[in-house]
Amino acid sequence: MKKIVVLGGGYGGVLTAKKLAKRLSNEKDVSISLIDRKPYHTMLTELHEVAACRVDEEAIKMDLKQIFAGRKVDVVLDEITSIDFDGQSLKGNHKSYDYDYLVVGTGCKPSFFGIPGAEENSFSFWSYEDAVKLKRQIRDMFLQASKTPDAERRKELLTFVVVGAGFTGVELIGEIAEYRAELCHEFHIDENEVRLVVADMAPKILPILPDKLIQKAAKYLRKMNVEMITSAKITGVTENSVVLGDKGDVKAATIVWTAGVEGSDLVGNLDVQQNGRKRIVTNDKLQSVDHENVYVVGDNIFYIPEGEERPIPQMVENAELSAGVIAHNIVADIKNGKHKSYKPTFHGTMVCIGGRYGVASVGLPGKMFNCSGFLAMLFKHLINMVYFIQVLGFHKVWTYKIHEFFRVKNNRSFVGGHLAMRSPNIWLVPLRIFVGGKWFLEGIDKMQKILADPSKIFLIPAPVADGTSGASVADAATSASQAAEGAAEAFGPALPVPDFLKSMVNWSMDTFFYTSDGGFTALAHFFQTAMVVAELVFGAMLILGLFTALSSLATMAMGVMIYMSGMAGYEMLWYFFGACALIGGSGSTLGLDYYLYPHMKRVWKKIPFVKKWYLYTD
C-alpha cells in the first residue's frame, strides 16, 4: 500500500488531493490522506468581506469532508508538530502518520519583522478566525464610541489603521470604508468622525501593479476618505497607537497587521533547505531538494524558474498550477511515468476596493490588459467561480452567487442591488394562483371537448392544400378549419410568427402529425391529449404551490409551443411572463413547496452521486 499524505487544507493542498484522487481512483493499493487542524477550507482571499460584514461568516468556509465526499481521500483532523523525513512519518497531537509521498502545503502566517509590539498589539489577518474577530472588534468600537462622552477617547475608538498597503491591506481598508456608512447609521455617528488609515513602508500602495492602476486605486481610496501613508518607517506598535517614524504616531484602538507573511511555524522548524521567509527550496519538479518523495505546494514553494530573477509569487494561481504538476509527478512516481517540470504562466492580479470597485491586470505574460471598475470586478468574480468549480462544483458556485449578488446588503456589489432578492414571496401568491388557475381552466375546457369527441383535433392547425398552416395567421380563424376557430376563440388575434419558425413548424407537422390524405396521425391525438393533461397538471401544481419552479418552466414551454404553432393570442404573453416571475421559489410561501423542499433537500444530499458531484444547495 502506497501512502500519500497531503499536509494542509489550503488552496494547494485541497486541489492536489482532489487531482490525486481523480488520477488514482482505480488504484486499490494507494491511499490518500489530507491532514489539517481545522475541519474546513477557507477562502483566504475573501477574508475582508467577512471582516466588514459584506457576506456571512459561513460564506468563505468549505467543509473538507464535503469537498472530498465520494472521493478517495481520507480527511484527518490533527495538528502536525514535527516531521521525521528519514523515518517517513509525521507526528501529530493525536497520533503519528506514515507516508511514502508527502505534499507540504501548510501555507503562511503573518510576519511582524521583529517590530516591537506589532504581534502583541495588533490584529492579525490571515485566517477565518482573524476575520471573525476583527468583524466583532469593528462593531464593538462603534458601539463603545456611541456611548463615550470623552472626545479624545471617542476619536481613538473611531480610528482604524491597517498596516500594509499590499493586496490584503488595500482590500480590507476599502471594505471597511464601504461598511462605515452602515455602522454610522446604526450607531448614530457622523461619518466625518471615523478615520481610516492604511500605512506602508513602501513608497506606494499595491506596488506590483502598473502605475496607472495604482493611481486609480489611490484616487478611489481618497474618494472614500481613506488616508494613505507611504514610505513610513514603522518602528513600533503600542496598545493604542502605531509609530510611523518621522510620519508621527497615529492613535487608534484598532490596528490590523497585513504587512507581510512567512512560512508556518512547522515549516520554519523543518530540517530542509529554506529561503525567502521560511519557504522550502524545491527543484523544477516541485520536490524538496533534500527529499525526492517530499513535494511542496502553494505558498511554501521557493523556486526560481529558469530565466527569472525572482521566486514564484505567493498567490492563489500558483497554488492551482503547482497542484496539477505535483499530482502528475506523484502518479508518475507510482506508475514509473515521466515527471513534469513546473513552468508557471500567471494570468494577472485583481484587487477589489469594497464590493463595487476594483482594479485588475489580466491576460498573458507580455500581453496584460489593465481594467478597473465593473470589468475588473467581473474578472475577479469569474476567477473565483472557476476556482469554486474545481473545489466544490455547482454547490459552491451557487452559494457564492447568492452571497455576492442576490443577498447583498446596502447594494454592496458591483451590480448594485439590482439582483438582490428583496421582495417577499407572499406578493407572488396571487399571481401564482391566477396563472395556475388560467391554465387549469383552459385544460378543463379542452378536456370537455376531447371527451365529447375524441377524434376531434383542435390543438394542431389543420393541413391545407397549399402547404401553409390554416391557423398560422390571424385571419385563419375564418377558414374552414375548426381548429383555427377554436384557437381564435380561446386566445384572440394570433401573435405573429417569423417565417423561419413557420417553416420549421410546418416541416415538423408534416413529418409527425399529418397523414398523406390530409388527416391526423395517432401521434397527433397523443400530443393533444398530453397537452391538455399538462395544462391540468401544471395548472393545479401552480395553484397548490407544488414544484413551482418546474411547473412555471413547463407552462412557459407550453406557451412557446402554442406560439410557434401560430395559435397563440396576445393573452399568451401574460401566461409566459407571469410564469417567469414565479420561477424563484414562489411556492415556498402558502404552498406545498414550503413543506416538500426541505425534506427533498435532505434526501437528495444523501445520494452518493449527488454528494460526489455537489449537485445540491444548502
Coordinates of C-alpha atoms in Angstrom, one line a residue, residues 439 534 538 548-561 579:
W439 CA -54.0 27.0 -17.3
A534 CA -50.2 19.0 -18.9
F538 CA -49.2 22.1 -14.1
T548 CA -43.4 25.7 -8.5
A549 CA -40.2 26.3 -10.4
L550 CA -40.7 23.2 -12.5
S551 CA -44.3 24.0 -13.1
S552 CA -43.5 27.5 -14.1
L553 CA -40.9 26.4 -16.6
A554 CA -43.3 23.8 -18.0
T555 CA -46.1 26.3 -18.6
M556 CA -43.5 28.6 -20.3
A557 CA -42.5 25.8 -22.6
M558 CA -46.2 25.1 -23.4
G559 CA -46.7 28.7 -24.2
V560 CA -43.7 28.7 -26.6
M561 CA -45.1 25.6 -28.4
A579 CA -44.7 32.1 -15.1

